[in-house]
Amino acid sequence: MKFLPILISLCISTSCFSNDAFFSGFYNISSLKLENEAPYIRKNYASFNFAGFDVTYYRCKWETDPAERYIKGEVTSYFSFTGSLNEISFDLRNQLRVDSVLQRNSHLDFLRRNDSVIIQLPRRAMAGDFDSVTIYYQGVPSSSGFGTFTNSYRSGSPVMWTISEPFGAKDWWPCRNGLDDKADSIDIYITSPAQYTSVSNGLRQSIIINGDKKTTHWKHRYPIVSYLVCMAVAVYDEFSSQEQIGTDRLFMQTFSYPESTPLFKEKTFLVIETLKYFTDLLGRYPFMDEKYGHTQFGWGGGMEHQTNTFLSTPDESLMAHELAHQWFGNTITSGTWNEIWLSEGFATMLASMDMERKYPLAVKEMRKREIDQITFLPNGSVYVPSITSVSRIFDGRLSYTKASRVLNTLRWVLGDSIFFKGVNNYLADDKLTFNFAFTSDLQKHFERASGKNLKSFFDDWVYGQGYPSYNVQWSQEGTDYVNIRLSQMTSDPSVSFFALPVALQFKNATQEKTLILDNTLNGETFFEKIGFIADTVIIDPDFWLISRNNQSEKIINISGPKNQTLIYPNPVLNSAFIYLKNNLAETAVLRILDATGKLVFKDEIRFAGMAAFKEINMQKFPKGIYFIHLETNKGLKEVRKIVKQ
C-alpha cells in the first residue's frame, strides 16, 4: 500500500524530473483522519475465529450496485480441521445481517457475537476432517481503516471499490480476518447492473448478461490472505497485452476510468520495465501463470491486491511500490501487523531502487530527502509496538521510509551480492512462500547468507529507536596519512551505539579518497593512508546511513610530548609505520642501517601540521636487527632499533 498525495519517500515523473521538483514533502498518515480508527481498532483488530481449522477455498458471490451502498453475498468456505471442534466461526461485522448458514442444503444454527458468525456443527469434527459451509448475508457495509467499502462518483458516474487492509475484510464479507490463514484459491462472482464492469483477483473466466444484470466470474489459484481479496465496479475501459518477462509470457490487464485511459496507456509500459528489473533482482514474478493488472480507483494512492493492484493514477514510483508488494506482502505476508515493515519496507526500498536506476543523477538528493524525513523526529521504531492505531501501523516515516533505509543500511553492511542472496533465499523458503513470515525469519536468512550474527543490527535498527549523529575529528599526519577519531551521539536512549561501517570522503581541490571505517566503538581512532594532504572530510558522502547533524573538524594534533616518535609494530613482519608527532620540523631524512652498519634504505619525510606519517615496506628485508636513523631540518637526531621477523 502506498499513499499518493503525500508520498512516503519520493515520486519522480518525467515532467517533475525536468524541473527538479522531485519530492512531495513529508508524509504522515495521521493527517488522513482515519475513520473510526482508535475505538474500532482497540476492540476489533483481532480475529475472533476459533483455532482448529484452516480455510482452503472461498467461493464468493456478491451482488452490488455502485450507485447504492449495499452488498448481498453468498460465501462458501471449504476448510480442513486441525483440531476437534463442534463449532466454527468467521469474522463478519454485526451491521451485516446473516440470513442463513447452510451445509449441503441443511440449515445450521449460528450466533452473532464480537463481529463474528459462530456456527454450530451438526456433529463434532475431528482433526483431518474436511467440510464446507455457505453464509448468506446482506446489508450496508461498515467502513474502517482507509474506507473499506467505498461508493463514490467519477465524472458523474457511480464507482465502488474495496480496500480491506489492515482489518477491514470482515466489514464486507465473512472470512478469516487475521494474519494466520490463507485460502489456497478463490472464485469470485460479481453481479452488478449491466452497464458496469466488475473486476477482482486472478483471471476473468466469463461474463454472463441476464436482463439488466451482468455477472462476472474471476478465478485465482494462488494462496491469498483475506485483506488482499478485492472488488471494484465502475464504467471502465479495458486494455491488455502479453509481455515477455525473461523466458515467460505474462498477461498484463488494465482497467481505467474512460477519462484516464490515455494516461494509463501512456504510462503502463513503465511497470513492465520495472517488472523485468525486479525479476532480475528477486526471481520469477510469483503469479506468472495468471497475470499482473491495474485497476483504477478513487482512493489517493495504491493498494497491492493480489495480481490486481488498485491505483489512483499511473505514477511510476507508485506502480513500482505496489508491484514490489506482489513479492513482499502477497507471496510472503507479514505474520503480524507489528511487522508490517517486512512488506512496506521492501516495497519502498525497491521503488526507490527503481527510481535510482532511472534517474542516477538524482540519487544523492533522493536519499538525502528520505533520510531527512526519517530523522525529522528523534525516535520511533520500525517495529510497531502496538497495533491499536492504523496510523501507527502505516506510519510513513517509520514503517515505510525508515524501514526502507534500514534495509539499505543492511545492503551497505553486507554488500549487494550477499544482501540479495539473503533476500532470494528468504523468498524461496518453502516454509514462507505463500505463507506468513516474521522478522526473525528474515534475520535468519541474512545471517545464513553472510555468515554474520546480525542480532545487534536488528535490535538497534528494527526494535530500537533513533539514529546516530557522527563527529569526526581528524588531523593530517605528514603528506599521506590522517589520524581520525570517530564518535557518535544517538538520538534516543534505546540505542547507546550504532555499530556500522562509516564512509569518510577526504578531499582537496584536486584529489579525493573515500575510506570505509568499521566503527565498532565510540571514540574509536584510526590511522589511514590517503596519499595527499586533505582539507575537507565528508561523512557518508553517498547517504547510505540514517544519520543527522554530522560534523567533521580538522585539528592540529598537539596532544602529548613534543618531538614524539612512534615506530610500530616492533618486531615487524611486513610493514613498519613511523609516526612523528608534535614536531616543528618541515622535513626529515630517514635512513635504515642493518646490523653491520650498511645503509639499506633512505627516504625524505615531509611534515604537515606538525606531524608526519610514513609506511616502510620491509617484507623483503632479511630477518635480523636494523637501526632507524631520523634527522630533521631543525637539528633533531634520533636512532631506534627494530627487529625484522
XYZ file of C-alpha atoms in Angstrom:
645
model
C 0.000 0.000 0.000
C 1.189 3.489 -0.784
C -0.357 6.914 -0.339
C -0.019 9.190 -3.318
C -0.949 12.738 -2.227
C 1.867 12.793 0.323
C 4.194 10.077 -0.893
C 6.209 8.095 1.554
C 9.636 8.633 0.076
C 9.650 10.023 -3.426
C 7.582 10.447 -6.537
C 9.565 11.115 -9.652
C 7.897 11.507 -13.006
C 9.402 12.633 -16.271
C 7.790 16.020 -16.008
C 8.797 16.727 -12.422
C 12.306 15.476 -13.098
C 12.832 18.234 -15.607
C 12.151 20.990 -13.112
C 13.787 19.355 -10.066
C 10.501 19.004 -8.163
C 11.470 15.546 -7.026
C 9.566 15.220 -3.791
C 6.135 15.979 -2.494
C 7.119 16.586 1.102
C 6.909 14.853 4.427
C 4.292 12.223 4.913
C 2.245 11.390 7.949
C -0.777 9.212 7.593
C -2.324 10.644 10.742
C -3.301 13.632 8.637
C -5.706 11.419 6.717
C -8.132 11.465 9.672
C -8.794 7.741 9.523
C -12.420 6.909 10.033
C -13.444 5.142 13.245
C -9.791 4.441 13.981
C -8.939 4.055 17.653
C -12.155 2.727 19.243
C -12.738 0.306 16.393
C -9.187 -0.962 16.315
C -8.898 -1.457 20.057
C -11.938 -3.686 20.048
C -11.773 -5.317 16.662
C -8.266 -5.593 15.308
C -8.023 -9.275 16.198
C -9.865 -12.081 14.514
C -12.234 -13.858 16.861
C -12.135 -17.027 14.740
C -11.750 -20.192 16.715
C -8.500 -22.047 16.232
C -8.656 -25.577 14.951
C -9.487 -25.161 11.266
C -7.853 -23.774 8.117
C -9.705 -22.355 5.129
C -8.631 -23.921 1.844
C -11.045 -22.240 -0.583
C -13.601 -19.414 -0.833
C -16.346 -19.172 -3.435
C -17.717 -15.649 -3.176
C -20.878 -14.484 -4.897
C -21.514 -10.785 -4.457
C -24.217 -8.526 -5.797
C -23.758 -4.785 -5.601
C -24.603 -1.580 -7.424
C -22.030 1.242 -7.297
C -24.898 3.711 -7.103
C -26.030 2.159 -3.793
C -24.061 1.377 -0.652
C -25.258 -2.175 -0.207
C -23.973 -5.710 -0.662
C -25.726 -9.026 -0.908
C -23.467 -12.032 -0.644
C -23.165 -15.796 -0.615
C -19.762 -17.026 0.554
C -18.931 -20.714 0.608
C -15.856 -21.667 2.610
C -14.098 -25.022 2.377
C -11.827 -25.891 5.272
C -9.861 -28.627 6.984
C -9.902 -29.275 10.712
C -6.674 -29.213 12.675
C -8.382 -29.963 15.968
C -11.580 -31.352 17.410
C -14.452 -28.811 17.173
C -18.213 -28.690 17.438
C -18.448 -25.082 16.229
C -16.502 -22.761 13.957
C -16.589 -19.020 13.353
C -15.955 -16.463 10.629
C -15.418 -12.752 11.054
C -18.235 -10.514 9.838
C -19.302 -7.140 11.164
C -22.548 -7.212 13.113
C -24.023 -4.485 10.864
C -24.367 -7.087 8.111
C -27.365 -9.373 8.524
C -26.816 -13.097 8.169
C -29.902 -14.640 6.588
C -28.830 -18.254 6.865
C -25.939 -20.696 7.041
C -26.146 -23.885 5.001
C -24.144 -27.066 4.894
C -25.058 -29.346 1.987
C -28.553 -27.774 1.829
C -29.070 -28.199 5.571
C -29.546 -25.109 7.718
C -27.124 -24.753 10.605
C -27.664 -22.847 13.819
C -25.443 -19.793 14.312
C -24.837 -16.940 16.734
C -23.616 -13.375 16.167
C -21.034 -12.216 18.680
C -17.962 -9.969 18.586
C -18.453 -9.250 14.870
C -18.383 -12.964 14.157
C -20.655 -15.672 12.826
C -20.361 -18.635 15.198
C -21.700 -21.752 13.500
C -22.850 -24.884 15.322
C -21.728 -28.035 13.523
C -24.178 -30.925 13.228
C -21.571 -33.302 14.626
C -18.223 -32.894 16.282
C -15.419 -32.668 13.724
C -12.054 -34.319 14.234
C -8.578 -33.273 13.095
C -8.108 -34.233 9.454
C -11.786 -33.822 8.510
C -12.799 -31.612 5.592
C -16.038 -29.697 5.319
C -17.719 -26.564 3.973
C -20.424 -24.051 4.857
C -22.198 -21.286 2.952
C -23.098 -17.986 4.620
C -25.866 -15.880 3.077
C -25.790 -12.253 4.191
C -26.622 -8.699 3.174
C -26.580 -5.135 4.385
C -24.764 -1.814 4.366
C -21.027 -2.440 4.835
C -19.132 -0.664 7.563
C -16.059 1.380 6.773
C -12.870 1.230 8.798
C -9.194 1.832 8.203
C -8.857 3.503 4.815
C -12.504 3.215 3.799
C -13.105 -0.495 3.412
C -16.097 -0.412 1.074
C -16.433 2.861 -0.797
C -19.117 4.216 -3.097
C -18.274 7.388 -4.940
C -18.586 9.171 -8.283
C -16.128 9.714 -11.105
C -17.046 12.199 -13.871
C -20.653 11.880 -12.783
C -20.653 8.076 -12.933
C -21.011 5.878 -9.827
C -17.962 3.824 -8.807
C -17.231 1.458 -5.942
C -14.145 -0.288 -4.632
C -12.840 -2.183 -1.626
C -9.607 -1.724 0.281
C -9.512 -4.078 3.264
C -6.044 -3.511 4.727
C -5.497 -3.908 7.609
C -8.590 -5.240 9.392
C -11.459 -4.394 7.046
C -12.231 -7.581 5.112
C -14.881 -8.509 7.652
C -16.563 -5.146 7.039
C -17.992 -6.545 3.804
C -17.565 -10.337 3.641
C -17.392 -13.322 6.056
C -13.825 -14.625 6.222
C -10.928 -15.402 8.475
C -9.771 -11.850 9.054
C -6.448 -12.466 10.789
C -2.869 -12.984 9.628
C -2.909 -16.705 10.283
C -4.710 -18.322 7.369
C -4.584 -18.130 3.575
C -7.117 -19.751 1.304
C -5.421 -21.887 -1.330
C -7.658 -20.450 -4.041
C -10.790 -18.374 -4.632
C -13.587 -17.977 -7.151
C -15.399 -14.662 -7.220
C -18.713 -13.933 -8.966
C -19.761 -10.281 -9.042
C -23.258 -9.311 -10.162
C -23.974 -5.659 -10.938
C -26.077 -3.557 -13.295
C -25.080 -4.471 -16.841
C -23.576 -1.084 -17.743
C -20.697 -1.601 -15.295
C -17.513 -3.671 -15.404
C -16.640 -5.741 -12.333
C -13.036 -6.674 -11.521
C -11.274 -8.811 -8.939
C -8.244 -11.055 -8.387
C -6.902 -13.554 -10.868
C -8.198 -14.312 -14.364
C -11.638 -13.498 -15.713
C -13.481 -16.661 -16.682
C -16.795 -15.433 -18.017
C -19.260 -12.585 -18.347
C -22.944 -13.527 -18.340
C -25.632 -10.914 -19.011
C -29.087 -11.698 -17.710
C -31.530 -8.904 -18.480
C -30.221 -5.723 -16.863
C -27.696 -7.614 -14.721
C -24.172 -8.780 -15.522
C -22.289 -11.497 -13.626
C -18.516 -11.684 -13.978
C -16.563 -14.697 -12.794
C -12.927 -14.307 -11.633
C -10.695 -17.241 -10.652
C -7.476 -17.079 -8.627
C -5.458 -20.211 -7.923
C -2.769 -19.000 -5.545
C -2.878 -18.790 -1.729
C -4.331 -15.463 -0.646
C -4.948 -13.715 2.676
C -8.340 -12.083 3.213
C -7.236 -8.428 3.124
C -5.873 -8.887 -0.427
C -9.220 -10.044 -1.842
C -10.721 -7.176 -3.839
C -13.696 -5.959 -5.792
C -14.270 -2.858 -7.920
C -17.316 -1.968 -10.026
C -17.461 1.013 -12.387
C -17.641 2.079 -16.001
C -14.166 1.012 -17.106
C -12.121 0.930 -20.260
C -10.056 -2.229 -20.572
C -6.802 -2.903 -22.377
C -4.330 -5.761 -22.128
C -1.135 -7.188 -23.587
C 1.158 -10.184 -23.465
C 4.594 -9.224 -22.167
C 7.865 -11.121 -22.415
C 9.454 -11.318 -18.961
C 12.623 -13.360 -19.229
C 11.595 -16.742 -20.604
C 7.950 -16.242 -19.565
C 4.948 -14.595 -21.167
C 2.857 -12.547 -18.737
C -0.693 -11.336 -19.269
C -0.974 -7.638 -18.321
C -4.502 -6.271 -17.884
C -5.601 -2.723 -17.049
C -8.978 -1.230 -16.155
C -9.142 2.572 -16.171
C -11.815 5.218 -15.939
C -12.507 6.404 -19.525
C -11.145 9.908 -18.990
C -7.875 8.421 -17.646
C -7.330 5.783 -20.315
C -4.878 7.843 -22.430
C -2.687 8.413 -19.362
C -2.786 4.741 -18.333
C -1.952 3.636 -21.879
C 0.954 6.077 -21.934
C 2.404 5.099 -18.537
C 1.631 1.415 -18.040
C 4.687 0.340 -20.038
C 6.825 1.727 -17.200
C 5.691 -1.031 -14.863
C 6.685 -3.661 -17.432
C 10.251 -2.358 -17.412
C 10.177 -2.336 -13.609
C 8.825 -5.874 -13.579
C 11.813 -7.003 -15.648
C 14.157 -5.205 -13.248
C 12.519 -6.759 -10.172
C 12.610 -10.184 -11.815
C 16.381 -9.843 -12.211
C 16.702 -8.900 -8.525
C 14.106 -11.144 -6.921
C 13.380 -14.028 -9.249
C 10.313 -15.010 -11.231
C 7.158 -12.955 -10.802
C 5.169 -15.064 -8.303
C 1.845 -15.073 -10.189
C 3.195 -15.596 -13.699
C 0.620 -18.266 -14.528
C -2.187 -15.730 -14.158
C -1.498 -12.023 -14.661
C -0.461 -8.701 -13.318
C -3.045 -5.978 -13.565
C -4.010 -2.423 -12.687
C -7.463 -1.192 -11.751
C -8.123 2.495 -11.254
C -9.925 3.595 -8.118
C -10.607 6.872 -6.354
C -8.508 6.470 -3.217
C -5.412 8.655 -3.103
C -2.689 6.091 -3.683
C -2.440 2.383 -4.382
C -3.265 -0.995 -2.877
C -1.450 -4.192 -3.826
C -4.445 -6.516 -4.243
C -3.042 -9.837 -5.352
C -2.460 -9.872 -9.148
C -4.583 -6.702 -9.452
C -3.155 -3.508 -7.986
C -5.647 -0.698 -7.434
C -4.168 2.683 -8.451
C -5.406 6.236 -8.358
C -3.022 7.230 -11.147
C -0.157 5.514 -13.027
C 2.652 7.304 -11.219
C 5.861 5.361 -11.821
C 7.008 5.283 -8.195
C 3.545 4.242 -7.048
C 3.379 1.479 -9.659
C 6.825 0.189 -8.668
C 5.910 0.175 -4.970
C 2.721 -1.822 -5.476
C 4.388 -4.200 -7.911
C 7.089 -4.974 -5.337
C 4.318 -5.986 -2.925
C 3.485 -8.944 -5.152
C 6.681 -10.476 -3.720
C 6.708 -8.750 -0.319
C 3.249 -8.719 1.220
C 1.419 -11.046 -1.160
C 3.736 -14.009 -1.738
C 5.215 -13.646 1.752
C 2.883 -11.849 4.136
C 3.837 -10.266 7.452
C 2.816 -12.622 10.232
C 1.664 -9.717 12.415
C 0.773 -6.098 11.731
C 3.543 -5.213 14.195
C 5.943 -6.346 11.482
C 4.372 -4.593 8.511
C 7.862 -3.273 7.731
C 8.582 -6.642 6.098
C 6.097 -5.633 3.406
C 6.202 -1.856 3.259
C 9.933 -1.543 3.859
C 10.829 -3.791 0.950
C 8.235 -2.217 -1.344
C 9.534 1.268 -0.552
C 13.172 0.228 -0.928
C 12.569 -1.463 -4.272
C 10.613 1.516 -5.608
C 13.482 3.778 -4.545
C 15.985 1.488 -6.246
C 13.877 1.627 -9.386
C 13.916 5.432 -9.288
C 17.670 5.441 -8.714
C 18.068 3.160 -11.720
C 16.075 5.545 -13.905
C 17.440 8.827 -12.548
C 21.063 8.271 -11.464
C 21.835 11.993 -11.297
C 19.201 12.391 -8.575
C 20.314 9.503 -6.341
C 22.003 11.535 -3.623
C 19.197 14.057 -3.437
C 16.576 11.302 -3.219
C 18.442 9.510 -0.443
C 19.034 12.720 1.456
C 15.331 13.582 1.352
C 14.431 10.149 2.671
C 16.956 10.411 5.499
C 15.786 13.930 6.348
C 12.223 12.637 6.568
C 13.234 9.843 8.948
C 15.422 11.998 11.197
C 12.955 14.881 11.329
C 11.972 13.355 14.696
C 14.470 11.734 17.094
C 12.679 8.492 17.889
C 10.317 5.788 16.654
C 10.985 2.150 15.772
C 10.454 0.247 12.549
C 8.717 -2.442 14.606
C 5.179 -1.349 15.517
C 4.882 -1.760 19.302
C 1.078 -1.502 19.333
C -1.404 -2.158 16.532
C -4.262 -0.299 18.191
C -3.760 2.565 15.734
C -3.901 2.239 11.956
C -1.932 5.471 11.651
C 0.935 3.934 13.636
C 0.911 0.700 11.651
C 1.170 2.652 8.404
C 3.338 5.481 9.678
C 5.063 6.712 6.537
C 8.189 7.878 8.352
C 8.744 4.575 10.181
C 7.000 1.620 8.516
C 7.830 2.858 5.025
C 10.795 5.206 4.710
C 12.811 4.202 7.770
C 12.155 0.522 7.083
C 13.377 1.070 3.532
C 16.525 2.865 4.659
C 17.196 0.201 7.320
C 17.220 -2.386 4.533
C 19.536 -0.160 2.520
C 21.784 0.170 5.570
C 21.950 -3.618 5.700
C 22.847 -3.591 1.979
C 25.676 -1.230 2.912
C 26.855 -3.538 5.704
C 26.644 -6.786 3.717
C 27.171 -5.649 0.131
C 24.664 -6.124 -2.674
C 25.682 -9.671 -3.553
C 25.224 -11.086 -0.057
C 22.195 -8.897 0.666
C 20.262 -10.120 -2.355
C 21.416 -13.685 -1.757
C 19.691 -13.424 1.618
C 16.611 -11.830 0.040
C 16.318 -14.523 -2.622
C 16.776 -17.316 -0.087
C 14.042 -15.716 2.030
C 11.687 -15.567 -0.953
C 12.487 -19.174 -1.906
C 11.965 -20.593 1.590
C 9.240 -23.255 1.224
C 8.029 -22.555 4.752
C 7.471 -18.879 3.937
C 6.447 -18.785 0.269
C 2.694 -18.105 0.019
C 2.671 -18.114 3.792
C 3.457 -15.766 6.681
C 6.840 -14.546 7.938
C 8.304 -12.709 10.898
C 11.360 -10.509 11.342
C 13.241 -13.478 12.801
C 12.773 -15.361 9.517
C 14.338 -12.553 7.512
C 17.188 -12.156 10.008
C 17.911 -15.885 9.798
C 18.290 -15.767 6.021
C 20.584 -12.747 6.114
C 22.720 -14.439 8.767
C 22.987 -17.618 6.724
C 23.896 -15.699 3.572
C 26.514 -13.553 5.300
C 27.846 -15.848 7.997
C 27.414 -12.955 10.444
C 25.497 -12.621 13.678
C 23.071 -9.780 12.956
C 21.257 -9.701 16.289
C 22.731 -6.337 17.262
C 21.836 -4.835 13.891
C 18.196 -5.944 14.123
C 17.979 -4.990 17.798
C 19.262 -1.490 17.027
C 17.531 -0.767 13.739
C 14.260 -2.738 13.837
C 13.334 -2.749 17.514
C 15.436 0.185 18.689
C 14.724 3.827 18.015
C 16.582 6.820 16.699
C 19.777 7.276 14.737
C 23.428 8.331 15.231
C 24.973 11.775 14.792
C 28.641 11.409 13.883
C 31.524 13.608 14.957
C 34.844 13.217 13.160
C 37.991 14.890 14.470
C 40.943 14.389 12.168
C 44.449 15.631 11.586
C 46.805 15.379 8.680
C 49.813 13.226 9.529
C 52.518 14.080 7.027
C 51.697 14.280 3.360
C 49.966 10.911 3.025
C 48.255 9.895 6.279
C 45.415 11.026 8.513
C 44.648 10.453 12.174
C 40.905 10.042 12.778
C 38.774 9.969 15.902
C 35.198 8.815 15.154
C 32.496 9.440 17.756
C 28.701 9.426 17.758
C 25.706 10.516 19.788
C 22.373 8.720 19.483
C 19.049 10.498 19.277
C 17.161 8.066 21.513
C 18.357 6.258 24.678
C 17.014 2.901 23.442
C 20.258 2.505 21.472
C 23.550 3.583 23.032
C 25.727 2.998 19.972
C 25.154 2.044 16.324
C 27.998 -0.188 15.104
C 28.337 0.381 11.354
C 30.875 0.840 8.587
C 31.180 4.603 8.062
C 32.404 6.169 4.823
C 34.600 9.287 5.090
C 35.492 11.169 1.928
C 38.751 13.141 2.197
C 39.130 15.939 -0.368
C 41.169 18.856 -1.531
C 40.779 20.991 -4.634
C 42.063 18.299 -6.977
C 42.047 14.971 -5.131
C 39.695 12.830 -3.118
C 39.636 9.427 -1.473
C 36.893 7.626 0.444
C 37.769 5.463 3.437
C 35.316 2.974 4.901
C 35.946 2.587 8.634
C 34.436 -0.281 10.600
C 33.209 1.737 13.560
C 32.724 -0.654 16.490
C 33.444 1.668 19.453
C 32.540 5.213 20.376
C 35.596 7.453 20.126
C 37.458 4.909 18.019
C 40.725 6.100 16.422
C 42.182 5.178 13.044
C 45.457 5.872 11.178
C 44.846 5.678 7.450
C 46.762 6.423 4.272
C 45.042 8.747 1.788
C 48.075 9.725 -0.293
C 47.642 13.515 -0.282
C 47.042 16.494 2.007
C 43.279 16.896 2.518
C 41.388 19.963 3.614
C 37.844 18.565 3.923
C 36.062 15.432 5.161
C 32.514 14.489 4.129
C 30.775 11.924 6.332
C 28.713 9.287 4.492
C 29.034 11.027 1.111
C 26.597 8.701 -0.702
C 23.902 8.813 2.016
C 23.784 5.138 2.929
C 23.341 5.741 6.662
C 20.402 7.056 8.651
C 22.093 9.931 10.484
C 21.712 13.649 11.092
C 23.746 16.646 12.282
C 27.062 15.041 11.375
C 30.149 17.199 11.950
C 33.794 16.949 10.946
C 36.672 19.032 12.318
C 40.269 19.241 11.177
C 42.601 19.733 14.128
C 46.320 20.180 14.669
C 47.372 17.216 16.738
C 49.330 18.855 19.587
C 48.479 16.406 22.364
C 51.321 14.544 24.056
C 55.027 15.469 24.383
C 56.922 17.459 21.757
C 59.041 15.667 19.163
C 57.388 12.320 19.843
C 58.398 9.403 17.594
C 56.336 6.210 17.416
C 57.537 3.152 15.471
C 55.297 0.076 15.278
C 54.933 -2.835 15.205
C 58.211 -3.981 16.653
C 59.137 -6.714 15.771
C 57.860 -6.097 12.246
C 56.690 -8.766 9.792
C 55.734 -6.816 6.672
C 55.425 -3.025 7.089
C 56.796 -0.670 9.718
C 54.962 2.562 10.499
C 56.778 5.681 11.694
C 54.693 8.453 13.270
C 56.445 11.755 14.062
C 54.200 13.847 16.282
C 54.255 17.465 17.587
C 57.383 18.306 15.647
C 58.210 21.799 14.358
C 60.354 20.454 11.507
C 59.400 20.740 7.853
C 61.427 17.756 6.604
C 63.383 14.819 7.922
C 65.807 12.305 6.436
C 65.095 8.663 7.211
C 67.881 6.054 6.979
C 67.765 2.360 7.847
C 71.003 0.530 8.550
C 71.435 -3.176 9.068
C 73.413 -4.705 11.982
C 76.723 -4.264 10.109
C 76.091 -0.538 9.580
C 75.227 -0.880 5.883
C 72.643 1.579 4.542
C 69.692 -0.434 3.201
C 67.016 2.276 2.898
C 66.844 6.074 2.608
C 63.952 8.479 2.097
C 62.799 12.009 2.893
C 59.799 12.710 5.067
C 57.773 15.908 4.768
C 55.790 17.289 7.706
C 52.278 18.691 7.629
C 50.526 20.108 10.670
C 53.462 19.347 13.000
C 53.265 15.650 12.129
C 54.443 13.106 9.627
C 53.456 9.519 8.979
C 55.499 7.024 6.968
C 54.934 3.414 5.982
C 58.027 1.314 5.116
C 57.558 -1.973 3.333
C 60.083 -4.345 4.969
C 58.612 -7.558 3.611
C 61.733 -8.328 1.526
C 64.217 -7.314 4.225
C 66.208 -10.267 5.637
C 65.399 -11.216 9.188
C 67.516 -9.515 11.804
C 68.211 -6.280 13.666
C 68.015 -2.864 11.961
C 68.604 0.703 13.120
C 66.355 3.572 12.062
C 68.117 6.971 11.945
C 65.992 10.134 11.837
C 67.387 13.636 11.333
C 65.122 16.666 10.961
C 65.963 20.001 9.341
C 65.650 21.528 12.834
C 68.633 19.513 14.061
C 66.779 16.761 15.930
C 68.523 13.382 15.645
C 67.182 10.045 16.843
C 68.128 6.373 16.471
C 65.732 3.444 17.083
C 66.277 -0.323 16.927
C 63.756 -2.541 15.167
C 63.641 -6.301 14.633
C 62.542 -7.841 11.341
C 60.952 -11.262 11.777
